[in-house]
PDB file of C-alpha atoms in Angstrom:
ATOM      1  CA  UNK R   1      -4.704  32.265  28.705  1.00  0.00           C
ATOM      2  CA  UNK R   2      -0.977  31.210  29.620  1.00  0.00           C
ATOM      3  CA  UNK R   3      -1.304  27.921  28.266  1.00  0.00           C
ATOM      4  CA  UNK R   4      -2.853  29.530  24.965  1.00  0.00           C
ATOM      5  CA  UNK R   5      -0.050  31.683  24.437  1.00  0.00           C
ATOM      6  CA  UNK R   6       1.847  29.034  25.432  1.00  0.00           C
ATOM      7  CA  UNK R   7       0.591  26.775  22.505  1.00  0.00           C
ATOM      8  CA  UNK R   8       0.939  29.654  20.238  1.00  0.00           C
ATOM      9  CA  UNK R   9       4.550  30.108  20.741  1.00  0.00           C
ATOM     10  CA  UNK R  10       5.436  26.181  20.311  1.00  0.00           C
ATOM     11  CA  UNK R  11       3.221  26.291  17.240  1.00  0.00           C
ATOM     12  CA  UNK R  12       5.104  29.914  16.133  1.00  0.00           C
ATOM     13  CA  UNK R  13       8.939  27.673  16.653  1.00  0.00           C
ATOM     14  CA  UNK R  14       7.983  24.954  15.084  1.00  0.00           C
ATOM     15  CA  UNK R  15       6.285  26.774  12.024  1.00  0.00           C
ATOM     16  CA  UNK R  16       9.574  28.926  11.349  1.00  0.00           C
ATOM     17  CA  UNK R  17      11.976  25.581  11.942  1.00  0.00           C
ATOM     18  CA  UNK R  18       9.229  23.318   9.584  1.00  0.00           C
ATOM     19  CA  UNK R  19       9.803  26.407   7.316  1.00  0.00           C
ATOM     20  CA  UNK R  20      13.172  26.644   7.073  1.00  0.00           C
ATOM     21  CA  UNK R  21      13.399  22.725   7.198  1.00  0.00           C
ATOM     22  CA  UNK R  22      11.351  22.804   4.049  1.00  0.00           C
ATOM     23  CA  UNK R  23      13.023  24.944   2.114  1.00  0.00           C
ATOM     24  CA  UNK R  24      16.653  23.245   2.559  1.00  0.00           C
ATOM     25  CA  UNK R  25      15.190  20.235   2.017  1.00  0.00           C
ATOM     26  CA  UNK R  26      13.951  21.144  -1.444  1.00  0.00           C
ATOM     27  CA  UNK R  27      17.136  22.791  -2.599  1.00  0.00           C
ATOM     28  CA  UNK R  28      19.291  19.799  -1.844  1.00  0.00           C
ATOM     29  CA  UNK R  29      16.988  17.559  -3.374  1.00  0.00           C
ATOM     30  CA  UNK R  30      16.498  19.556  -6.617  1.00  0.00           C
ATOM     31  CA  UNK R  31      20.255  19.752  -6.972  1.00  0.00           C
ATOM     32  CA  UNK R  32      20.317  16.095  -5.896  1.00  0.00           C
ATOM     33  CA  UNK R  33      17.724  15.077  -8.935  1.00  0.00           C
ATOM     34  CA  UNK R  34      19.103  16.865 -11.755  1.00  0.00           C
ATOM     35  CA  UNK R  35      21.459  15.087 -13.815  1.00  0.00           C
ATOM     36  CA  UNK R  36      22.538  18.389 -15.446  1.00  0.00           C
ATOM     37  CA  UNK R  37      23.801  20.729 -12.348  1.00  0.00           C
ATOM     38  CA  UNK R  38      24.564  23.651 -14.898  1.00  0.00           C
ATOM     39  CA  UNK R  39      20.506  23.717 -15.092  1.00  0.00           C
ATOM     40  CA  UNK R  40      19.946  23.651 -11.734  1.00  0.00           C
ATOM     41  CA  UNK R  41      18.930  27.567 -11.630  1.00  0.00           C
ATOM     42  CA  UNK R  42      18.077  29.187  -8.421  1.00  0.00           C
ATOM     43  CA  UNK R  43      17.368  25.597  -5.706  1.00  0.00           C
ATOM     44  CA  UNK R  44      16.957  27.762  -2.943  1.00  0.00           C
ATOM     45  CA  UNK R  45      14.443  30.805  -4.559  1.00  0.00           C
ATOM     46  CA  UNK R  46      12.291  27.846  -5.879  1.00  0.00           C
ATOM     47  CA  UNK R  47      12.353  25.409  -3.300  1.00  0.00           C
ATOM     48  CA  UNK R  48      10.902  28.871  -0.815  1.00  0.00           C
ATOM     49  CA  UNK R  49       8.670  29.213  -3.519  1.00  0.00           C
ATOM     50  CA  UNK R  50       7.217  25.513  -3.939  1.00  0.00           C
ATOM     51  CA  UNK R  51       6.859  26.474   0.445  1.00  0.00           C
ATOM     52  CA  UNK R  52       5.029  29.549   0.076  1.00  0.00           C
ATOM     53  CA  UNK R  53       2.786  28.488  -2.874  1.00  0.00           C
ATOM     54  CA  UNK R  54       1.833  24.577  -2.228  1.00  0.00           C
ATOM     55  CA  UNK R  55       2.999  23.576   1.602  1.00  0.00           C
ATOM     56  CA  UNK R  56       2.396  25.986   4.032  1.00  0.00           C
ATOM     57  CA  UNK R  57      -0.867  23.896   5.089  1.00  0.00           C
ATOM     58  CA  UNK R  58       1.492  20.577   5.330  1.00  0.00           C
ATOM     59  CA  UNK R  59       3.632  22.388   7.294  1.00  0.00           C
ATOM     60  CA  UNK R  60       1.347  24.226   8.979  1.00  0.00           C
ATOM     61  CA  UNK R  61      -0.388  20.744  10.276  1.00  0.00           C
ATOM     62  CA  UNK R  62       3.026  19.401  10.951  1.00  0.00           C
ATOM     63  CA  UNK R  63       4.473  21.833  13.868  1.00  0.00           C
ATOM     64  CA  UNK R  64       0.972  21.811  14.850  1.00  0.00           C
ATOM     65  CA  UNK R  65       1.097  17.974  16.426  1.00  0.00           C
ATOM     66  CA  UNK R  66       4.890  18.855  17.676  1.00  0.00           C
ATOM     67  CA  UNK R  67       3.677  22.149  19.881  1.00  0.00           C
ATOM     68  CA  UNK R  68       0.666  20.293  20.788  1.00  0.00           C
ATOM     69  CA  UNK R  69       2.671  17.681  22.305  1.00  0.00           C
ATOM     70  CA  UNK R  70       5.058  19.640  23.281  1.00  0.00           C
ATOM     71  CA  UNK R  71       2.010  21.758  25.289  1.00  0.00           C
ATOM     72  CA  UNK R  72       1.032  18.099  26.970  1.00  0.00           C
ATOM     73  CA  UNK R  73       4.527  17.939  28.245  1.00  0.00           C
ATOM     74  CA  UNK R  74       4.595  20.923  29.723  1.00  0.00           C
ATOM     75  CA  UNK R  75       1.365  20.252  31.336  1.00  0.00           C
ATOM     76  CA  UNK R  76       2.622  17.125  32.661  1.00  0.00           C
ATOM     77  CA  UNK R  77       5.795  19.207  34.141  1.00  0.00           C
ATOM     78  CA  UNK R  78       3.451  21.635  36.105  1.00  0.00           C
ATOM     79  CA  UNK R  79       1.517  18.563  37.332  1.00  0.00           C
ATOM     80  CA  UNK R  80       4.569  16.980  38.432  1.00  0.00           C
ATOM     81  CA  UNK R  81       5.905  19.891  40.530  1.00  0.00           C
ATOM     82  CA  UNK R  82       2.456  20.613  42.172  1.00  0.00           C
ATOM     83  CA  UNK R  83       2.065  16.310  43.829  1.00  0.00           C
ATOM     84  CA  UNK R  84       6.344  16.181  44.105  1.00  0.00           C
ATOM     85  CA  UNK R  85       5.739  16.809  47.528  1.00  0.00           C
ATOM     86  CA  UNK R  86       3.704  14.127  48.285  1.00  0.00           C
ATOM     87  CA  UNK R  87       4.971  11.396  46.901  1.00  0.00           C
ATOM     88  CA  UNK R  88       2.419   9.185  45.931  1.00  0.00           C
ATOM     89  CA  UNK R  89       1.673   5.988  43.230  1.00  0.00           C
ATOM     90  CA  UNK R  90       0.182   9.386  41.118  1.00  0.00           C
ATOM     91  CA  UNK R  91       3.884  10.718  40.832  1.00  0.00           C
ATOM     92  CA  UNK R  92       5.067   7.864  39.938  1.00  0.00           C
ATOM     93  CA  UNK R  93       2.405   7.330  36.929  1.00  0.00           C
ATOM     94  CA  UNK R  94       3.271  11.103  35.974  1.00  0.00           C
ATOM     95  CA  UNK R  95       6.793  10.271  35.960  1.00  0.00           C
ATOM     96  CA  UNK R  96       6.271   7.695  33.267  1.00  0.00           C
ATOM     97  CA  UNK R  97       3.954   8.962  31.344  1.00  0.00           C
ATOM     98  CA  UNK R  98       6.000  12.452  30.985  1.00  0.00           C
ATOM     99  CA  UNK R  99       8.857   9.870  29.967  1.00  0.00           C
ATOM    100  CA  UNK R 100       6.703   8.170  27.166  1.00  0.00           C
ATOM    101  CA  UNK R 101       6.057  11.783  26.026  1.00  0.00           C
ATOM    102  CA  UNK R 102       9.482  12.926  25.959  1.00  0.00           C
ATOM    103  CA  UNK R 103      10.033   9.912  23.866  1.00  0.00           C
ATOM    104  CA  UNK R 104       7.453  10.304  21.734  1.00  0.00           C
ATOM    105  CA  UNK R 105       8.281  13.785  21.365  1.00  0.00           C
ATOM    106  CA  UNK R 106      11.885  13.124  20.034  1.00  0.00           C
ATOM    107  CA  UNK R 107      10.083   9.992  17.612  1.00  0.00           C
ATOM    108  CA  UNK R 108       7.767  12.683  16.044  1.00  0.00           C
ATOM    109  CA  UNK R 109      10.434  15.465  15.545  1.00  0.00           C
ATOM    110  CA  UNK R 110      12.130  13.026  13.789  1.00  0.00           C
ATOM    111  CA  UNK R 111       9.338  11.852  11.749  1.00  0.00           C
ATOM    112  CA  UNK R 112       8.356  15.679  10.888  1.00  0.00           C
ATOM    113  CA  UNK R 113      12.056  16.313   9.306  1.00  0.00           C
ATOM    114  CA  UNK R 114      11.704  13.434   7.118  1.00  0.00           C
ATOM    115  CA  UNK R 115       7.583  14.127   6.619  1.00  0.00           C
ATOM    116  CA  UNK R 116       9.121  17.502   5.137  1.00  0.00           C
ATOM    117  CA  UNK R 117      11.881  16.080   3.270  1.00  0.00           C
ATOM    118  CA  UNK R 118       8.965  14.033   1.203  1.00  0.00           C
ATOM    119  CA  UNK R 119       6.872  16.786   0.653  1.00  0.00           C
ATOM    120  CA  UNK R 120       9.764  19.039  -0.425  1.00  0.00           C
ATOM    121  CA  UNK R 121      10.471  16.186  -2.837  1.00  0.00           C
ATOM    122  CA  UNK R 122       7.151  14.944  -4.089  1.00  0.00           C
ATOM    123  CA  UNK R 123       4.723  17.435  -2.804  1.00  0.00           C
ATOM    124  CA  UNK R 124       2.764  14.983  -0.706  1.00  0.00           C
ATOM    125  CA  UNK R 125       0.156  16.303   1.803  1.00  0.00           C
ATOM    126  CA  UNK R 126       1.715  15.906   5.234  1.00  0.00           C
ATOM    127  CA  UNK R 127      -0.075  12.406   6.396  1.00  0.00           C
ATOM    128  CA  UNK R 128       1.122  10.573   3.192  1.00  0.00           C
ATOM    129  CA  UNK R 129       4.547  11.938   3.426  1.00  0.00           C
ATOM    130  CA  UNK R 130       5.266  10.686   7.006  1.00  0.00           C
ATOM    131  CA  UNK R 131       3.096   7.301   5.934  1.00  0.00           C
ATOM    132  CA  UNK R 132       5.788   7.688   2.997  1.00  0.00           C
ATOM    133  CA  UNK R 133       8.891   8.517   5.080  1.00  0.00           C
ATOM    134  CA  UNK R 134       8.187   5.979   7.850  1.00  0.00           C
ATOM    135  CA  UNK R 135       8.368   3.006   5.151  1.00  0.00           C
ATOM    136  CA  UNK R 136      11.401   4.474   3.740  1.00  0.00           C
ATOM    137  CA  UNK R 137      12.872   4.711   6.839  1.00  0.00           C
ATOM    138  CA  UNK R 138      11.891   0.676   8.351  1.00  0.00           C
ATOM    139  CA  UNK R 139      13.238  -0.463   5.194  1.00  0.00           C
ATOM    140  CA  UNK R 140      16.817   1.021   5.863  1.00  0.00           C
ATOM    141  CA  UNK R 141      16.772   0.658   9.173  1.00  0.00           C
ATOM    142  CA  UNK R 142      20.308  -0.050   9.654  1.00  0.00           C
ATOM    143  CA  UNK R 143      21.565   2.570   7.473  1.00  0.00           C
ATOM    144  CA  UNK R 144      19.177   5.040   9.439  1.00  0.00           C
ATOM    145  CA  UNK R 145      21.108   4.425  12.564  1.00  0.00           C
ATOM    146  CA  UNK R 146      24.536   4.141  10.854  1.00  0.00           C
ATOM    147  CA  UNK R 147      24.107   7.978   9.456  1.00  0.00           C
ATOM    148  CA  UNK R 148      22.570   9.082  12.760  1.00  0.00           C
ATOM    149  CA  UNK R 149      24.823   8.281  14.854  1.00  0.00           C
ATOM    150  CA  UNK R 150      27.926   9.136  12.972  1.00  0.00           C
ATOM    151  CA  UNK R 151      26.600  12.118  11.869  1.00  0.00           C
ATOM    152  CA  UNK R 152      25.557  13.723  14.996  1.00  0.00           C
ATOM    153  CA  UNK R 153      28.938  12.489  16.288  1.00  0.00           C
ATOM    154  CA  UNK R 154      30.452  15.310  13.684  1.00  0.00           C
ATOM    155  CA  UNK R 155      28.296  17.561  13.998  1.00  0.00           C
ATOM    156  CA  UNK R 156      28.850  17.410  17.607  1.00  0.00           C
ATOM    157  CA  UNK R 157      32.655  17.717  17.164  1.00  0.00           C
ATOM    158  CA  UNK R 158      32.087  20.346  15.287  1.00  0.00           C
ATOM    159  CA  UNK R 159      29.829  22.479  17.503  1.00  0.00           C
ATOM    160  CA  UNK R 160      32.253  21.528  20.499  1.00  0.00           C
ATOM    161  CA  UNK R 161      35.303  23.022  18.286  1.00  0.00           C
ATOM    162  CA  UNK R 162      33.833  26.049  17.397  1.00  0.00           C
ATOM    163  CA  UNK R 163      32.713  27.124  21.033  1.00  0.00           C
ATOM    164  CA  UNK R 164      36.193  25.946  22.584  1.00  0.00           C
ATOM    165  CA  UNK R 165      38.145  27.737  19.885  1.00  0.00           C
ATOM    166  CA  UNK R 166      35.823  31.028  20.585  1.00  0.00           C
ATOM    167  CA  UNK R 167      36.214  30.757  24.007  1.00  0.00           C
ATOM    168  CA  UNK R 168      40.107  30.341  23.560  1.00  0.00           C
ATOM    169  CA  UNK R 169      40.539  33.044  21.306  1.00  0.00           C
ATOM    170  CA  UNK R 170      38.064  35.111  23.389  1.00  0.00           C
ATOM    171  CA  UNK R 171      40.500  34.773  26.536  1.00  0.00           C
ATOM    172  CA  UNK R 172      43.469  35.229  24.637  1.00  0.00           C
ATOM    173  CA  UNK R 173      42.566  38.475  23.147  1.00  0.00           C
ATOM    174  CA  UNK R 174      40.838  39.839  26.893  1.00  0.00           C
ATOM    175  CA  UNK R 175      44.911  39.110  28.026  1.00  0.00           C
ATOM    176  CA  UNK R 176      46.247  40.670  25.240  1.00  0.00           C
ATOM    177  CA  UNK R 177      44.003  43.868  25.236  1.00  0.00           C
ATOM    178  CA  UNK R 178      44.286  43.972  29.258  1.00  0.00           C
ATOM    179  CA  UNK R 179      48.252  43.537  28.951  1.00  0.00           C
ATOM    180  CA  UNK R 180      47.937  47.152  26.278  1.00  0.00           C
ATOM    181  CA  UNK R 181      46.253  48.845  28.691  1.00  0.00           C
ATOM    182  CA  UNK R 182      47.940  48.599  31.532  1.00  0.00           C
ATOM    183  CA  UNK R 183      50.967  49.340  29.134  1.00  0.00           C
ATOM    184  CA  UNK R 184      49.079  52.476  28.112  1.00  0.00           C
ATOM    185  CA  UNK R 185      48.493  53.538  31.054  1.00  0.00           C
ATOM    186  CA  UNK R 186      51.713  53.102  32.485  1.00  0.00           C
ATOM    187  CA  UNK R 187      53.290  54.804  29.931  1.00  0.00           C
ATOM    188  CA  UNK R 188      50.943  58.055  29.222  1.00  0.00           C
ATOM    189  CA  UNK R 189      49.368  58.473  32.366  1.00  0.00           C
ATOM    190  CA  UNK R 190      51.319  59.974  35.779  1.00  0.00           C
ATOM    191  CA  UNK R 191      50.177  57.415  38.484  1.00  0.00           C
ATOM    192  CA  UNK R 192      49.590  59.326  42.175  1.00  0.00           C
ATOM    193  CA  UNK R 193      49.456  55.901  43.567  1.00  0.00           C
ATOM    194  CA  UNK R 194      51.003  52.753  41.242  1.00  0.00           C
ATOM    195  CA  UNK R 195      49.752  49.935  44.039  1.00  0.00           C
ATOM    196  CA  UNK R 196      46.177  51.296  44.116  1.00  0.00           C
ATOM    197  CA  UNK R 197      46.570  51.677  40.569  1.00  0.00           C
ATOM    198  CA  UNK R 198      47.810  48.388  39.716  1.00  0.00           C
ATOM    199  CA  UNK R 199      45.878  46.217  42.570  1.00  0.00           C
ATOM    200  CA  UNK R 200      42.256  48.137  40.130  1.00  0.00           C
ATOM    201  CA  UNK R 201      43.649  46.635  37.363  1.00  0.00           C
ATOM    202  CA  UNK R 202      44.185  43.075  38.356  1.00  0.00           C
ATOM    203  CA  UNK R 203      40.483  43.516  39.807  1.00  0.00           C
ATOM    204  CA  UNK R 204      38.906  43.754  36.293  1.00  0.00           C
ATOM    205  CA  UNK R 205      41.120  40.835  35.195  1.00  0.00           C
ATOM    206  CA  UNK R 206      39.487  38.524  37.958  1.00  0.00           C
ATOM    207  CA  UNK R 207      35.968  38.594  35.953  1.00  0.00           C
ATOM    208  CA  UNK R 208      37.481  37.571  32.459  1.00  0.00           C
ATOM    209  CA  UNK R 209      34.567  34.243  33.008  1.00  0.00           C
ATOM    210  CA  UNK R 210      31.891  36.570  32.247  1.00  0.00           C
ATOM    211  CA  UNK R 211      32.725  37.871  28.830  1.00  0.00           C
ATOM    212  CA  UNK R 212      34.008  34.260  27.704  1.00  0.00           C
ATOM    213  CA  UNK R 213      31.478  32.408  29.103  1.00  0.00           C
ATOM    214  CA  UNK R 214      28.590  34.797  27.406  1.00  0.00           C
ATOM    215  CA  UNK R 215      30.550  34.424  23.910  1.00  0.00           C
ATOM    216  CA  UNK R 216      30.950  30.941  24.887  1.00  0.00           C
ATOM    217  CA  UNK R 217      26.826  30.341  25.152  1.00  0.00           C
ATOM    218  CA  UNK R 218      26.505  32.617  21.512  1.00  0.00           C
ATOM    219  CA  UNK R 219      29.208  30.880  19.930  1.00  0.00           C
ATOM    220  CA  UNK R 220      27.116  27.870  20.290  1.00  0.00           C
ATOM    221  CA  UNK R 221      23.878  28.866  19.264  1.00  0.00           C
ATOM    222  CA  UNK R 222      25.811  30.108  16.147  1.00  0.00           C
ATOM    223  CA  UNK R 223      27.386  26.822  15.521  1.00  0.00           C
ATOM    224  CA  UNK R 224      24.304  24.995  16.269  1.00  0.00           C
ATOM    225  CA  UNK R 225      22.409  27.223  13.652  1.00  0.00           C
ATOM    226  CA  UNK R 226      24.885  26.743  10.727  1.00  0.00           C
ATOM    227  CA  UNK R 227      25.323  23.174  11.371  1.00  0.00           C
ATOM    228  CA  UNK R 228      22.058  22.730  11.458  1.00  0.00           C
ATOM    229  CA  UNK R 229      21.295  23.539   8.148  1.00  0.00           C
ATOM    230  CA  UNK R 230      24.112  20.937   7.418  1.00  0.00           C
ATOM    231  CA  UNK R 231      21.734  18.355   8.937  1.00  0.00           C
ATOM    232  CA  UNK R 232      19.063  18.996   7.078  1.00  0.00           C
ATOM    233  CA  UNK R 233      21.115  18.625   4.455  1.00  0.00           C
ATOM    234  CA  UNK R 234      22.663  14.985   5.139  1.00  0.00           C
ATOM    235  CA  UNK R 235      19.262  14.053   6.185  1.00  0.00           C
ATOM    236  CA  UNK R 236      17.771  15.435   2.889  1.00  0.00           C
ATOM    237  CA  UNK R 237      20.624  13.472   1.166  1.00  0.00           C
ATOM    238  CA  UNK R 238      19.891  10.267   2.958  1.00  0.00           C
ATOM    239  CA  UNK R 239      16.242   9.789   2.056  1.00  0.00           C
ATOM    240  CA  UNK R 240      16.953  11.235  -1.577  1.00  0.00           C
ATOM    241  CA  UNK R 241      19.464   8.205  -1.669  1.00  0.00           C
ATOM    242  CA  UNK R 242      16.864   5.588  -0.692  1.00  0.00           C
ATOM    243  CA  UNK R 243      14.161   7.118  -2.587  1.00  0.00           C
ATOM    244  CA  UNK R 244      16.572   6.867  -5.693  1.00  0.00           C
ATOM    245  CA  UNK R 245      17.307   2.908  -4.462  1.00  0.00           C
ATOM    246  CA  UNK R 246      13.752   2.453  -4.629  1.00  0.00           C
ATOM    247  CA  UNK R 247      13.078   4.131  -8.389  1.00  0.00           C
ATOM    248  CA  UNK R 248      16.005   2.978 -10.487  1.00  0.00           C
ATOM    249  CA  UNK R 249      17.985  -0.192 -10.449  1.00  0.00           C
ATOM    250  CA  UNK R 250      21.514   0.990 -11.697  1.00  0.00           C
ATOM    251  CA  UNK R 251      20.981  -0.846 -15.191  1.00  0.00           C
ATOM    252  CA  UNK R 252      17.505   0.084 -16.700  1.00  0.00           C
ATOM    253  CA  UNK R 253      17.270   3.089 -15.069  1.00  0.00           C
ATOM    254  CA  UNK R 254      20.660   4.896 -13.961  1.00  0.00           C
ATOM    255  CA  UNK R 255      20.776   5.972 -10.465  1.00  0.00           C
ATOM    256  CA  UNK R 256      21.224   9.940  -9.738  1.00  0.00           C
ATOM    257  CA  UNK R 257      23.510   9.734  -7.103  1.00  0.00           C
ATOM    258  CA  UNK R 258      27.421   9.787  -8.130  1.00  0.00           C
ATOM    259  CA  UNK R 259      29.977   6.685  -7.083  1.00  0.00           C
ATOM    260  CA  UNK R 260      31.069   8.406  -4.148  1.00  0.00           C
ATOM    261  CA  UNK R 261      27.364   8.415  -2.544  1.00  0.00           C
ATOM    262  CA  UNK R 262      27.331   4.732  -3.497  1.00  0.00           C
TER     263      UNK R 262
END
């Protein structure tokens, strides 16, 4: 039954991420289709609407294959600590084949946030959307990697600012606040015994790593939730661009994007 519930939480995760993936993916894209923005109405409302009403089967399928995989990985893992201590050609051929599926893995996520981006444009089922998304995506190869990898380099940077800055600030103000109470007490308190006094107070300032390093770990998962949503968004962006290569030519049919996306 472990392995069940197991299943059921990877499928849970990846539901409420192919959700949420879904929905961004359809506001951007609305805005990034209409020529008029002062029309554009309520992207986000309708694009959770389009979700609830048309794709919640698409998705549904979707973060299916992802928790199913990621299930077989798991499975792999257990297998791999029960033989690791006898080391035999069968660790070994675990060993690669829980490599292949970690690769795999990352090949599908990837596939699944573009599969969604098509069916938040187009409304695709979910098998011609990644058929759909995986053309797109051979054909602009080279652009694919160019936005990937600059793009996760920012959103790296950014991630990595907000955390150090939190954790900087966080320090600061546990030195500022310990500096006004020792002040306070000093100053409104009759101290008995000053050293015992003072050598307690410079014990609670050895263990300043513990509240830093916990807003440290939140500040993170903060960041990585609102930049997250960011890409989605260049993502979204990117495919709406080629899709808009493919369907207009710039002469005969104007292109959406502006000159700045060009």
């Amino acid at each position: 039954m472990k392995w069940y519930h197991l299943l059921a939480l990877f499928w849970f995760t990846q539901f409420i991420i192919a959700c949420q993936h879904v929905v961004i993916a359809g506001a951007v894209a609305s805005w990034f289709f209409t020529r008029d923005k002062s029309k554009l109405g309520t992207p986000i409302a309708t694009s959770f609407y389009n979700l609830v009403r048309y794709h919640l089967g698409s998705v549904a399928l979707g973060s299916f294959l992802v928790a199913l995989l990621k299930l077989i990985r798991a499975l792999f893992n257990k297998l791999e600590q029960k033989i690791k201590d006898h080391p035999t050609w069968c660790t070994t051929l675990v060993r690669c084949c829980s490599c292949c599926l970690w690769c795999f893995d990352k090949f599908l996520v990837f596939l699944n946030r573009n599969a969604f981006i098509e069916i938040a444009i187009y409304g695709y089922s979910f098998c011609k959307a990644a058929q759909k998304a995986f053309y797109l995506l051979s054909n602009n190869i080279l652009r694919v990697a160019a936005i990937n990898s600059v793009g996760d380099f920012v959103l790296l940077l950014g991630k990595a600012g907000v955390t150090m800055a939190t954790a900087f600030i966080g320090l600061e103000l546990i030195k500022v606040n310990f500096i006004l109470i020792l002040i306070s007490r000093r100053k409104y308190k009759n101290l008995k015994n000053p050293m015992s006094k003072s050598r307690q107070d410079k014990e609670g300032v050895n263990y300043t790593w513990v509240p830093v390093t916990i807003a440290y770990i939140f500040a993170f998962l903060v960041s990585h939730c609102f930049l997250g949503v960011y890409e989605m968004a260049i993502d979204t962006l990117f495919l709406c661009f080629c899709e808009d290569c493919e369907r207009n030519d710039g002469i005969n049919k104007p292109f959406y994007m502006g000159q700045s996306l060009m």
